[in-house]
Amino acid sequence: SALPLNSPSVEGDAIKVYVRVRPPSEGTVLTDGDQGLCLSVLSSNTIRLHSKPEPKIFTFDYVANMETTQESVFSSVAKNIVESCMNGYNGTIFAYGQTGSGKTFTMMGPSDSDNFTHSLRGVIPRSFEYLFFLIEREKEKAGGGKSFLCKCSFIEIYNEQIFDLLDSASAGLFLREHIKKGVFVDGAVEQVLSSAAEAYQVLTMGWRNRRVASTSMNRESSRSHAVFIITVESMEKNNEIVNIRSSLLNLVDLAGSERQKDTHTEGLRLKEAGNINRSLSCLGQVITALVDVGNGKQRHVCYRDSKLTFLLRDSLGGNAKTCIIANVHPGSRCFGETLSTLNFAQRAKLIKNKAVVNEDTQGNVS
Amino acid sequence: AAVCEKFRTAWTLSAVESRKDPETEPYRSKYSARALLQEVKQLLSAAEEGGEARVLAVRRAVLEYELGVNHTHTEELSAGEEHLQRCTQLLEPHRLSPDCVSLYIQAQNNLGILWSERDEIETAQTYLESAEALYNQYMKEDGNPPLDPSEHFMAEEEKLTDQERSKRFEKAYTHTLYYLAQVYQHLGMIEKSAQYCHTTLKRQLEYCGYCPVDWALNAATLSQYYLSKQCFMESRHCLAAASVIFSQAGQVPSAEDNETEQDQEALRQKKAKIARYWIKYCLNLLQSARKLLEDNIGELDPDRQLELKAQREKEEDEKEKGRKKAVLFGTSDICDSVLAMEEKVSSVYPLDFQEAREIFLVGQNYVQEAKEFFQVDGYVTDHIEIVQDHSALFKVLAFFEEDYERRCKMHKRRVDMLEPLYAGLNPQFYLLISRQLQFELADTYYEMMDLKVAIGNRLEELDSHTIKKINSLAQLAIKYYELFLDSLRNPDKVFPKVLQEDVLRPAMVAKFHIARLYGKLITSDSKKQLENMQTSLEYYTFLVDYCEKHPDAVHAIETELELSKEMVGLLPTRMERLRAKLCLFI
């Protein structure tokens, strides 16, 4: 049977996909060798899933095995994105995966420590450090001719509603667009940052306000997407000319993938009729999918059904550097979810914005 | 009695209380409901000796059903499946009797959902299709309003009326159809899926099980499916029904009278969305008519026009018949309003300017309506998309216009609406729209220049005013094509060696048009003319070279490539001749 092999990634703005395999939690004793595991890392960009009857091999931009350190994940995934952010590009880093697959560990670090000097701290704190390191270096190089302004906001998307994690009293917020500034969360608190330490503080404060839930299946699972948004503005004075550059860095911790019945990531599941009062209100999503398949140009289909994809629209096949870290748990009990995570990651590599340049002048050659 | 009481508490817990559960424990009520159901089950098996065996079996099936649903809702699929399977096994012998049929169908619905969550869509399909078949068989053989599953634990005096029973039964079946619509969509059976969506909508309307605003949006979305199939009559019907149902929803103040500003805003947004669907309808109808009517250089073909008009007269009689074949929405009172709504715009191809203009005007009205909500401040993307549609409406209307001067003015209107939007847009966030606008503007100027050339050709001699006009339009077209090409450059300003699939054709067309535009610039200065020819040659050469290096690009621009090759052959000779002439004068 055909294996779903990917061609090596093309240089450019294509979304980069990294897979990280977490070690099984302590206490799960592995009986001889690989038997308790559902996958094995073959090389730094291929992974084999032990599916029956034939194993499946997946290829990604990078595959991190169980021994990979936080520092090494940061250097291979995030470093580059923070750098291009300094050069005026927008950048986004996502963590995707089932609850318990290590998203929060990858993005934040060990859950019980607010201490970001911890050697196990994750991508977000390390990005702060690196960003401010780069800013300081730039400032020194320009010798006072260049100044920076960093602001951040921290929001949560839960049940298609937006909440401000920096202002726990705030009600639902709205997404709006500005012709110069792009998509923004109307009314979200924007905090000015002058150092990595300040950024940690904001992050810690907001993190405590997140919505978490427990079920008999999962001890604790995050039900919301958390998006930490940093705006970097630089101003450079060359004689009389002022050069202003601005860019966005989005750091996203997605809700557990097993709970995302409402987004497009879900594969084949049927949408349920919902509660009694408003049954079938999501019929529209089914119809939308139908229209989507057609190939004519002049149809109106509203893709903006998800707040998250709208907020990060530029990151998904737009004008930005984006990478997705797909986290998987190697245990054989997680086979199903791991397969669907890898399938999602595979699809993510193909994401392209649907909008294309309208061009129908074929007839006008005369 | 204790059994009934417990069952009812469990039911309330899972249906009503669970919605109020704290976010930290989303399933608290479901878990307590589950415990109660287990207790009821034990009480029942204790009562095994007494009572009628069949009543007991059915009651047990109801419990298994509730337990199955409970487990699937709390993410425990395997346990849920076991319960649901036991439920259908218990009911199997009696599934066609009025006290079991509804429960059996609902159990099968839930098995369908369950299997789809395991990505086994074919298995889901078998359950749902058999539920559909059972409904049809029951309605044919019996047809009386069957018992609702909840009644098995009700005292005699609480039992439902026939009307309520039938309502609930029909609703369960509507859900079957709704799930089937999704199954077919996942299986790629698009047409069948659309048909089931349509039927689901129709049934919602008949049995009043819908939220009017959502219904309207769904029907409007379905219209776009029909558009993609060029079924304008069906598309219009969906839209007209959507508008009618929506306006009725607006009139009736909602039960909870305290509508917040947010709700009002959401309502206005949905209205504007429906207007956007209408715009696409008008645009599509006009564009399809254009395709039918144009000759090989994109102009209106008068012979074809006459032919189609004659054909239309012949078909006039058959139109009525076609009307009846389509699935119609609504009971008689809604039907009249829908018909009235439909009459406001045609669903047949316009064949001349007058007919095209009528559709254009309807479309333009919806543009205004949509723009009222989707203002540029706050809704940049939507707003620009609507303006792009408006521009497209003008473009296709211009096709039907025979007077070149007036046609040119229509294109000028397009420029006037697009240019200021483009100027304000930040490409860092709106790269794709920005490119679309660059291309559209370039194209419009290009078209205007062509028209001015055509007008000029009718004159005995080109006056200086016309020459100036032609040159300035050509320069503007070049400017926007160049902006578009520049947007493809990387941060170091280097043009990509390999063009991505999605910009390949536009980029090539831009290069090709620039080449032609340099060829069209009018100048009396021969040296300048030589320079223009040189630039033109460079752009043509780019095309030819690129396609030589990347043969897979050829398919995207066959016609343009052929002409470019020709020009690359011709231009040097022409330039040589011009140079020779220049030398003579020196």
PDB file of N, CA and C in Angstrom, chain A residues 88-90 158 176-180 182 211-214 216 246 259 261 268-273 278 281-282 284 286 289 298 300 304 313-314 319 352 356 359-361 365-366, chain B residues 23-24 27 31 75-76 116-117 121 175 178-179 182 185-186 214 218 224 276-277 280 283-284 287 377-378 380-382 395 424 426-430 436 443 491 500 505 516 563:
ATOM      1  N   GLY A  88      10.650  42.265  10.909  1.00  0.00           N
ATOM      2  CA  GLY A  88       9.392  42.812  10.422  1.00  0.00           C
ATOM      3  C   GLY A  88       8.387  41.789   9.929  1.00  0.00           C
ATOM      4  N   TYR A  89       8.698  40.524  10.069  1.00  0.00           N
ATOM      5  CA  TYR A  89       7.727  39.493   9.681  1.00  0.00           C
ATOM      6  C   TYR A  89       6.792  39.185  10.847  1.00  0.00           C
ATOM      7  N   ASN A  90       5.593  38.766  10.529  1.00  0.00           N
ATOM      8  CA  ASN A  90       4.746  38.224  11.584  1.00  0.00           C
ATOM      9  C   ASN A  90       5.096  36.751  11.757  1.00  0.00           C
ATOM     10  N   TYR A 158     -12.661  30.300  24.219  1.00  0.00           N
ATOM     11  CA  TYR A 158     -13.368  29.184  24.828  1.00  0.00           C
ATOM     12  C   TYR A 158     -14.790  29.175  24.306  1.00  0.00           C
ATOM     13  N   ARG A 176     -11.990  42.315  15.486  1.00  0.00           N
ATOM     14  CA  ARG A 176     -12.270  43.300  14.454  1.00  0.00           C
ATOM     15  C   ARG A 176     -11.044  43.437  13.565  1.00  0.00           C
ATOM     16  N   GLU A 177     -11.254  44.104  12.439  1.00  0.00           N
ATOM     17  CA  GLU A 177     -10.136  44.299  11.529  1.00  0.00           C
ATOM     18  C   GLU A 177      -9.887  45.782  11.337  1.00  0.00           C
ATOM     19  N   HIS A 178      -8.632  46.122  11.223  1.00  0.00           N
ATOM     20  CA  HIS A 178      -8.265  47.496  10.927  1.00  0.00           C
ATOM     21  C   HIS A 178      -7.464  47.487   9.630  1.00  0.00           C
ATOM     22  N   ILE A 179      -7.739  48.457   8.782  1.00  0.00           N
ATOM     23  CA  ILE A 179      -7.136  48.449   7.449  1.00  0.00           C
ATOM     24  C   ILE A 179      -5.602  48.524   7.502  1.00  0.00           C
ATOM     25  N   LYS A 180      -5.071  49.143   8.546  1.00  0.00           N
ATOM     26  CA  LYS A 180      -3.603  49.215   8.691  1.00  0.00           C
ATOM     27  C   LYS A 180      -3.044  48.150   9.637  1.00  0.00           C
ATOM     28  N   GLY A 182      -4.592  45.178  10.704  1.00  0.00           N
ATOM     29  CA  GLY A 182      -5.014  43.792  10.579  1.00  0.00           C
ATOM     30  C   GLY A 182      -6.047  43.396  11.630  1.00  0.00           C
ATOM     31  N   ARG A 211      -9.178  28.396  31.707  1.00  0.00           N
ATOM     32  CA  ARG A 211     -10.236  27.443  32.024  1.00  0.00           C
ATOM     33  C   ARG A 211      -9.738  26.013  31.854  1.00  0.00           C
ATOM     34  N   VAL A 212      -9.912  25.260  32.891  1.00  0.00           N
ATOM     35  CA  VAL A 212      -9.425  23.889  32.884  1.00  0.00           C
ATOM     36  C   VAL A 212     -10.579  23.000  33.311  1.00  0.00           C
ATOM     37  N   ALA A 213     -10.607  21.777  32.822  1.00  0.00           N
ATOM     38  CA  ALA A 213     -11.714  20.910  33.202  1.00  0.00           C
ATOM     39  C   ALA A 213     -11.204  19.508  33.479  1.00  0.00           C
ATOM     40  N   SER A 214     -11.930  18.792  34.317  1.00  0.00           N
ATOM     41  CA  SER A 214     -11.532  17.410  34.524  1.00  0.00           C
ATOM     42  C   SER A 214     -12.708  16.492  34.263  1.00  0.00           C
ATOM     43  N   SER A 216     -13.711  12.016  33.892  1.00  0.00           N
ATOM     44  CA  SER A 216     -13.176  10.758  34.397  1.00  0.00           C
ATOM     45  C   SER A 216     -12.139  10.179  33.439  1.00  0.00           C
ATOM     46  N   SER A 246       6.747  47.153  12.232  1.00  0.00           N
ATOM     47  CA  SER A 246       6.071  46.473  13.328  1.00  0.00           C
ATOM     48  C   SER A 246       5.743  45.046  12.932  1.00  0.00           C
ATOM     49  N   ARG A 259     -10.846  17.365  21.966  1.00  0.00           N
ATOM     50  CA  ARG A 259     -12.062  18.094  22.291  1.00  0.00           C
ATOM     51  C   ARG A 259     -12.531  19.017  21.177  1.00  0.00           C
ATOM     52  N   LYS A 261     -14.283  19.298  18.571  1.00  0.00           N
ATOM     53  CA  LYS A 261     -15.288  18.812  17.640  1.00  0.00           C
ATOM     54  C   LYS A 261     -15.771  19.915  16.714  1.00  0.00           C
ATOM     55  N   LEU A 268     -13.506  12.865  10.357  1.00  0.00           N
ATOM     56  CA  LEU A 268     -14.760  12.412   9.777  1.00  0.00           C
ATOM     57  C   LEU A 268     -15.989  12.503  10.678  1.00  0.00           C
ATOM     58  N   ARG A 269     -15.813  12.911  11.908  1.00  0.00           N
ATOM     59  CA  ARG A 269     -16.939  12.859  12.842  1.00  0.00           C
ATOM     60  C   ARG A 269     -18.174  13.611  12.347  1.00  0.00           C
ATOM     61  N   LEU A 270     -19.322  13.115  12.748  1.00  0.00           N
ATOM     62  CA  LEU A 270     -20.568  13.812  12.436  1.00  0.00           C
ATOM     63  C   LEU A 270     -20.829  14.862  13.498  1.00  0.00           C
ATOM     64  N   LYS A 271     -21.473  15.918  13.078  1.00  0.00           N
ATOM     65  CA  LYS A 271     -21.863  16.925  14.056  1.00  0.00           C
ATOM     66  C   LYS A 271     -23.211  16.521  14.618  1.00  0.00           C
ATOM     67  N   GLU A 272     -23.331  16.594  15.925  1.00  0.00           N
ATOM     68  CA  GLU A 272     -24.582  16.178  16.536  1.00  0.00           C
ATOM     69  C   GLU A 272     -25.623  17.277  16.458  1.00  0.00           C
ATOM     70  N   ALA A 273     -26.853  16.864  16.630  1.00  0.00           N
ATOM     71  CA  ALA A 273     -27.939  17.820  16.459  1.00  0.00           C
ATOM     72  C   ALA A 273     -27.993  18.826  17.587  1.00  0.00           C
ATOM     73  N   ARG A 278     -32.162  24.527  20.028  1.00  0.00           N
ATOM     74  CA  ARG A 278     -31.627  25.049  18.775  1.00  0.00           C
ATOM     75  C   ARG A 278     -31.040  23.930  17.940  1.00  0.00           C
ATOM     76  N   SER A 281     -28.572  23.685  14.320  1.00  0.00           N
ATOM     77  CA  SER A 281     -28.117  24.993  13.874  1.00  0.00           C
ATOM     78  C   SER A 281     -26.800  24.896  13.122  1.00  0.00           C
ATOM     79  N   CYS A 282     -26.113  23.774  13.301  1.00  0.00           N
ATOM     80  CA  CYS A 282     -24.838  23.673  12.592  1.00  0.00           C
ATOM     81  C   CYS A 282     -24.976  22.981  11.248  1.00  0.00           C
ATOM     82  N   GLY A 284     -25.542  24.394   8.724  1.00  0.00           N
ATOM     83  CA  GLY A 284     -24.826  25.299   7.836  1.00  0.00           C
ATOM     84  C   GLY A 284     -23.398  24.869   7.571  1.00  0.00           C
ATOM     85  N   VAL A 286     -22.288  21.925   7.416  1.00  0.00           N
ATOM     86  CA  VAL A 286     -22.304  20.835   6.443  1.00  0.00           C
ATOM     87  C   VAL A 286     -22.479  21.403   5.048  1.00  0.00           C
ATOM     88  N   ALA A 289     -19.464  23.070   3.667  1.00  0.00           N
ATOM     89  CA  ALA A 289     -18.491  22.119   3.148  1.00  0.00           C
ATOM     90  C   ALA A 289     -18.856  21.693   1.733  1.00  0.00           C
ATOM     91  N   GLN A 298     -17.197  32.512  -8.188  1.00  0.00           N
ATOM     92  CA  GLN A 298     -18.075  33.520  -7.620  1.00  0.00           C
ATOM     93  C   GLN A 298     -19.137  32.953  -6.694  1.00  0.00           C
ATOM     94  N   HIS A 300     -20.220  32.821  -2.450  1.00  0.00           N
ATOM     95  CA  HIS A 300     -19.877  33.353  -1.141  1.00  0.00           C
ATOM     96  C   HIS A 300     -19.945  32.217  -0.139  1.00  0.00           C
ATOM     97  N   ARG A 304     -15.318  32.032   7.970  1.00  0.00           N
ATOM     98  CA  ARG A 304     -14.909  32.621   9.239  1.00  0.00           C
ATOM     99  C   ARG A 304     -15.697  32.054  10.402  1.00  0.00           C
ATOM    100  N   ARG A 313      -5.478  34.167  10.856  1.00  0.00           N
ATOM    101  CA  ARG A 313      -5.619  33.970   9.422  1.00  0.00           C
ATOM    102  C   ARG A 313      -4.315  34.202   8.666  1.00  0.00           C
ATOM    103  N   ASP A 314      -3.617  35.249   9.064  1.00  0.00           N
ATOM    104  CA  ASP A 314      -2.372  35.551   8.371  1.00  0.00           C
ATOM    105  C   ASP A 314      -1.328  34.478   8.583  1.00  0.00           C
ATOM    106  N   ASN A 319       0.825  35.859   5.139  1.00  0.00           N
ATOM    107  CA  ASN A 319       2.084  36.564   5.008  1.00  0.00           C
ATOM    108  C   ASN A 319       2.888  36.428   6.300  1.00  0.00           C
ATOM    109  N   LYS A 352      -3.003  26.162   2.568  1.00  0.00           N
ATOM    110  CA  LYS A 352      -2.743  27.322   1.722  1.00  0.00           C
ATOM    111  C   LYS A 352      -3.972  28.191   1.819  1.00  0.00           C
ATOM    112  N   VAL A 356      -7.096  33.478  -3.958  1.00  0.00           N
ATOM    113  CA  VAL A 356      -6.072  33.616  -4.975  1.00  0.00           C
ATOM    114  C   VAL A 356      -6.346  34.890  -5.756  1.00  0.00           C
ATOM    115  N   GLU A 359      -8.113  36.271 -11.695  1.00  0.00           N
ATOM    116  CA  GLU A 359      -7.424  36.470 -12.952  1.00  0.00           C
ATOM    117  C   GLU A 359      -8.240  35.756 -14.000  1.00  0.00           C
ATOM    118  N   ASP A 360      -8.945  36.481 -14.787  1.00  0.00           N
ATOM    119  CA  ASP A 360      -9.750  35.791 -15.808  1.00  0.00           C
ATOM    120  C   ASP A 360      -9.653  36.516 -17.135  1.00  0.00           C
ATOM    121  N   THR A 361      -8.449  36.898 -17.462  1.00  0.00           N
ATOM    122  CA  THR A 361      -8.283  37.705 -18.666  1.00  0.00           C
ATOM    123  C   THR A 361      -7.847  36.876 -19.859  1.00  0.00           C
ATOM    124  N   VAL A 365      -6.550  38.528 -25.334  1.00  0.00           N
ATOM    125  CA  VAL A 365      -5.211  38.515 -25.905  1.00  0.00           C
ATOM    126  C   VAL A 365      -5.140  39.328 -27.174  1.00  0.00           C
ATOM    127  N   SER A 366      -6.288  39.619 -27.736  1.00  0.00           N
ATOM    128  CA  SER A 366      -6.340  40.268 -29.051  1.00  0.00           C
ATOM    129  C   SER A 366      -5.442  41.488 -29.170  1.00  0.00           C
TER     130      SER A 366
ATOM    131  N   GLU B  23     -17.573  24.866  34.574  1.00  0.00           N
ATOM    132  CA  GLU B  23     -16.629  24.517  33.515  1.00  0.00           C
ATOM    133  C   GLU B  23     -15.554  23.554  33.991  1.00  0.00           C
ATOM    134  N   THR B  24     -15.275  23.588  35.253  1.00  0.00           N
ATOM    135  CA  THR B  24     -14.223  22.710  35.748  1.00  0.00           C
ATOM    136  C   THR B  24     -14.677  21.260  35.832  1.00  0.00           C
ATOM    137  N   TYR B  27     -19.067  17.354  33.320  1.00  0.00           N
ATOM    138  CA  TYR B  27     -19.944  16.184  33.258  1.00  0.00           C
ATOM    139  C   TYR B  27     -20.546  15.809  34.608  1.00  0.00           C
ATOM    140  N   TYR B  31     -22.647  12.393  35.241  1.00  0.00           N
ATOM    141  CA  TYR B  31     -22.193  11.278  36.067  1.00  0.00           C
ATOM    142  C   TYR B  31     -23.245  10.902  37.110  1.00  0.00           C
ATOM    143  N   GLU B  75     -17.484  10.893  26.574  1.00  0.00           N
ATOM    144  CA  GLU B  75     -16.259  10.444  25.914  1.00  0.00           C
ATOM    145  C   GLU B  75     -15.867   9.005  26.234  1.00  0.00           C
ATOM    146  N   GLU B  76     -16.842   8.177  26.592  1.00  0.00           N
ATOM    147  CA  GLU B  76     -16.501   6.771  26.826  1.00  0.00           C
ATOM    148  C   GLU B  76     -17.224   5.934  25.780  1.00  0.00           C
ATOM    149  N   SER B 116     -19.021   7.269  13.702  1.00  0.00           N
ATOM    150  CA  SER B 116     -18.349   8.344  12.987  1.00  0.00           C
ATOM    151  C   SER B 116     -17.241   8.931  13.840  1.00  0.00           C
ATOM    152  N   GLU B 117     -17.426   8.910  15.164  1.00  0.00           N
ATOM    153  CA  GLU B 117     -16.361   9.419  16.025  1.00  0.00           C
ATOM    154  C   GLU B 117     -15.139   8.525  15.968  1.00  0.00           C
ATOM    155  N   ILE B 121     -16.834   5.746   8.866  1.00  0.00           N
ATOM    156  CA  ILE B 121     -18.016   6.400   8.351  1.00  0.00           C
ATOM    157  C   ILE B 121     -18.949   5.420   7.640  1.00  0.00           C
ATOM    158  N   HIS B 175     -33.410  14.182  12.347  1.00  0.00           N
ATOM    159  CA  HIS B 175     -32.016  14.015  12.757  1.00  0.00           C
ATOM    160  C   HIS B 175     -31.327  12.930  11.941  1.00  0.00           C
ATOM    161  N   TYR B 178     -30.384  14.436   8.766  1.00  0.00           N
ATOM    162  CA  TYR B 178     -29.295  15.388   8.972  1.00  0.00           C
ATOM    163  C   TYR B 178     -27.953  14.664   9.107  1.00  0.00           C
ATOM    164  N   TYR B 179     -27.952  13.553   9.845  1.00  0.00           N
ATOM    165  CA  TYR B 179     -26.716  12.792   9.968  1.00  0.00           C
ATOM    166  C   TYR B 179     -26.332  12.161   8.639  1.00  0.00           C
ATOM    167  N   GLN B 182     -24.529  14.440   6.434  1.00  0.00           N
ATOM    168  CA  GLN B 182     -23.104  14.547   6.771  1.00  0.00           C
ATOM    169  C   GLN B 182     -22.319  13.336   6.311  1.00  0.00           C
ATOM    170  N   GLN B 185     -21.708  13.646   2.735  1.00  0.00           N
ATOM    171  CA  GLN B 185     -20.697  14.670   2.474  1.00  0.00           C
ATOM    172  C   GLN B 185     -19.290  14.109   2.719  1.00  0.00           C
ATOM    173  N   HIS B 186     -19.136  13.398   3.841  1.00  0.00           N
ATOM    174  CA  HIS B 186     -17.828  12.826   4.144  1.00  0.00           C
ATOM    175  C   HIS B 186     -17.418  11.788   3.111  1.00  0.00           C
ATOM    176  N   ASP B 214     -31.074  31.101  11.907  1.00  0.00           N
ATOM    177  CA  ASP B 214     -30.151  30.058  11.453  1.00  0.00           C
ATOM    178  C   ASP B 214     -30.669  29.392  10.193  1.00  0.00           C
ATOM    179  N   ASN B 218     -28.780  29.045   6.632  1.00  0.00           N
ATOM    180  CA  ASN B 218     -28.524  27.743   6.029  1.00  0.00           C
ATOM    181  C   ASN B 218     -29.088  27.656   4.619  1.00  0.00           C
ATOM    182  N   GLN B 224     -25.773  28.683  -2.608  1.00  0.00           N
ATOM    183  CA  GLN B 224     -24.467  28.764  -3.245  1.00  0.00           C
ATOM    184  C   GLN B 224     -24.040  27.404  -3.800  1.00  0.00           C
ATOM    185  N   ARG B 276     -25.076  39.264   0.916  1.00  0.00           N
ATOM    186  CA  ARG B 276     -23.875  38.868   0.173  1.00  0.00           C
ATOM    187  C   ARG B 276     -24.122  37.632  -0.678  1.00  0.00           C
ATOM    188  N   TYR B 277     -24.943  36.721  -0.158  1.00  0.00           N
ATOM    189  CA  TYR B 277     -25.282  35.561  -0.972  1.00  0.00           C
ATOM    190  C   TYR B 277     -26.073  35.977  -2.216  1.00  0.00           C
ATOM    191  N   LYS B 280     -23.790  37.334  -4.942  1.00  0.00           N
ATOM    192  CA  LYS B 280     -23.132  36.280  -5.706  1.00  0.00           C
ATOM    193  C   LYS B 280     -24.099  35.667  -6.716  1.00  0.00           C
ATOM    194  N   LEU B 283     -24.318  38.101  -9.641  1.00  0.00           N
ATOM    195  CA  LEU B 283     -23.047  38.116 -10.344  1.00  0.00           C
ATOM    196  C   LEU B 283     -22.875  36.860 -11.192  1.00  0.00           C
ATOM    197  N   ASN B 284     -23.228  35.723 -10.589  1.00  0.00           N
ATOM    198  CA  ASN B 284     -23.088  34.466 -11.282  1.00  0.00           C
ATOM    199  C   ASN B 284     -23.976  34.355 -12.497  1.00  0.00           C
ATOM    200  N   GLN B 287     -22.492  36.523 -15.153  1.00  0.00           N
ATOM    201  CA  GLN B 287     -21.253  35.982 -15.709  1.00  0.00           C
ATOM    202  C   GLN B 287     -21.484  34.742 -16.552  1.00  0.00           C
ATOM    203  N   ASP B 377     -14.207  49.998   8.562  1.00  0.00           N
ATOM    204  CA  ASP B 377     -13.676  50.078   9.911  1.00  0.00           C
ATOM    205  C   ASP B 377     -14.219  48.924  10.742  1.00  0.00           C
ATOM    206  N   GLY B 378     -13.426  47.905  10.913  1.00  0.00           N
ATOM    207  CA  GLY B 378     -13.864  46.755  11.700  1.00  0.00           C
ATOM    208  C   GLY B 378     -14.035  45.504  10.869  1.00  0.00           C
ATOM    209  N   VAL B 380     -12.590  44.870   7.499  1.00  0.00           N
ATOM    210  CA  VAL B 380     -11.816  45.191   6.308  1.00  0.00           C
ATOM    211  C   VAL B 380     -12.017  44.163   5.204  1.00  0.00           C
ATOM    212  N   THR B 381     -11.802  42.886   5.542  1.00  0.00           N
ATOM    213  CA  THR B 381     -11.848  41.852   4.509  1.00  0.00           C
ATOM    214  C   THR B 381     -13.224  41.758   3.866  1.00  0.00           C
ATOM    215  N   ASP B 382     -14.249  41.673   4.703  1.00  0.00           N
ATOM    216  CA  ASP B 382     -15.605  41.577   4.155  1.00  0.00           C
ATOM    217  C   ASP B 382     -15.927  42.780   3.283  1.00  0.00           C
ATOM    218  N   LYS B 395     -18.115  45.157 -14.218  1.00  0.00           N
ATOM    219  CA  LYS B 395     -17.324  44.586 -15.299  1.00  0.00           C
ATOM    220  C   LYS B 395     -18.201  43.757 -16.238  1.00  0.00           C
ATOM    221  N   GLY B 424      -5.172  52.465   1.115  1.00  0.00           N
ATOM    222  CA  GLY B 424      -5.178  52.426   2.577  1.00  0.00           C
ATOM    223  C   GLY B 424      -4.713  51.112   3.177  1.00  0.00           C
ATOM    224  N   ASN B 426      -2.784  47.787   4.336  1.00  0.00           N
ATOM    225  CA  ASN B 426      -1.439  47.392   4.742  1.00  0.00           C
ATOM    226  C   ASN B 426      -1.157  45.958   4.276  1.00  0.00           C
ATOM    227  N   PRO B 427      -0.250  45.818   3.307  1.00  0.00           N
ATOM    228  CA  PRO B 427      -0.024  44.476   2.750  1.00  0.00           C
ATOM    229  C   PRO B 427       0.616  43.513   3.736  1.00  0.00           C
ATOM    230  N   GLN B 428       1.152  44.033   4.824  1.00  0.00           N
ATOM    231  CA  GLN B 428       1.727  43.115   5.813  1.00  0.00           C
ATOM    232  C   GLN B 428       0.646  42.205   6.404  1.00  0.00           C
ATOM    233  N   PHE B 429      -0.556  42.732   6.503  1.00  0.00           N
ATOM    234  CA  PHE B 429      -1.646  41.919   7.038  1.00  0.00           C
ATOM    235  C   PHE B 429      -2.619  41.450   5.973  1.00  0.00           C
ATOM    236  N   TYR B 430      -2.647  42.143   4.856  1.00  0.00           N
ATOM    237  CA  TYR B 430      -3.634  41.795   3.832  1.00  0.00           C
ATOM    238  C   TYR B 430      -2.948  41.550   2.490  1.00  0.00           C
ATOM    239  N   GLN B 436      -4.783  41.022  -5.000  1.00  0.00           N
ATOM    240  CA  GLN B 436      -5.987  40.972  -5.841  1.00  0.00           C
ATOM    241  C   GLN B 436      -6.351  42.348  -6.359  1.00  0.00           C
ATOM    242  N   ASP B 443      -5.756  45.447 -14.488  1.00  0.00           N
ATOM    243  CA  ASP B 443      -6.628  44.909 -15.510  1.00  0.00           C
ATOM    244  C   ASP B 443      -7.661  45.905 -15.999  1.00  0.00           C
ATOM    245  N   PRO B 491      12.122  39.392   0.922  1.00  0.00           N
ATOM    246  CA  PRO B 491      12.536  40.595   1.654  1.00  0.00           C
ATOM    247  C   PRO B 491      13.798  41.248   1.082  1.00  0.00           C
ATOM    248  N   GLN B 500       5.334  30.027  -7.297  1.00  0.00           N
ATOM    249  CA  GLN B 500       4.391  29.097  -6.672  1.00  0.00           C
ATOM    250  C   GLN B 500       3.161  28.930  -7.564  1.00  0.00           C
ATOM    251  N   ARG B 505       0.117  31.784 -12.867  1.00  0.00           N
ATOM    252  CA  ARG B 505      -0.580  32.381 -13.991  1.00  0.00           C
ATOM    253  C   ARG B 505      -0.710  33.901 -13.874  1.00  0.00           C
ATOM    254  N   ARG B 516       2.895  43.840 -23.732  1.00  0.00           N
ATOM    255  CA  ARG B 516       1.974  44.401 -24.730  1.00  0.00           C
ATOM    256  C   ARG B 516       1.782  45.891 -24.523  1.00  0.00           C
ATOM    257  N   LEU B 563       2.036  33.596 -28.378  1.00  0.00           N
ATOM    258  CA  LEU B 563       2.180  34.968 -28.863  1.00  0.00           C
ATOM    259  C   LEU B 563       3.534  35.561 -28.483  1.00  0.00           C
TER     260      LEU B 563
END
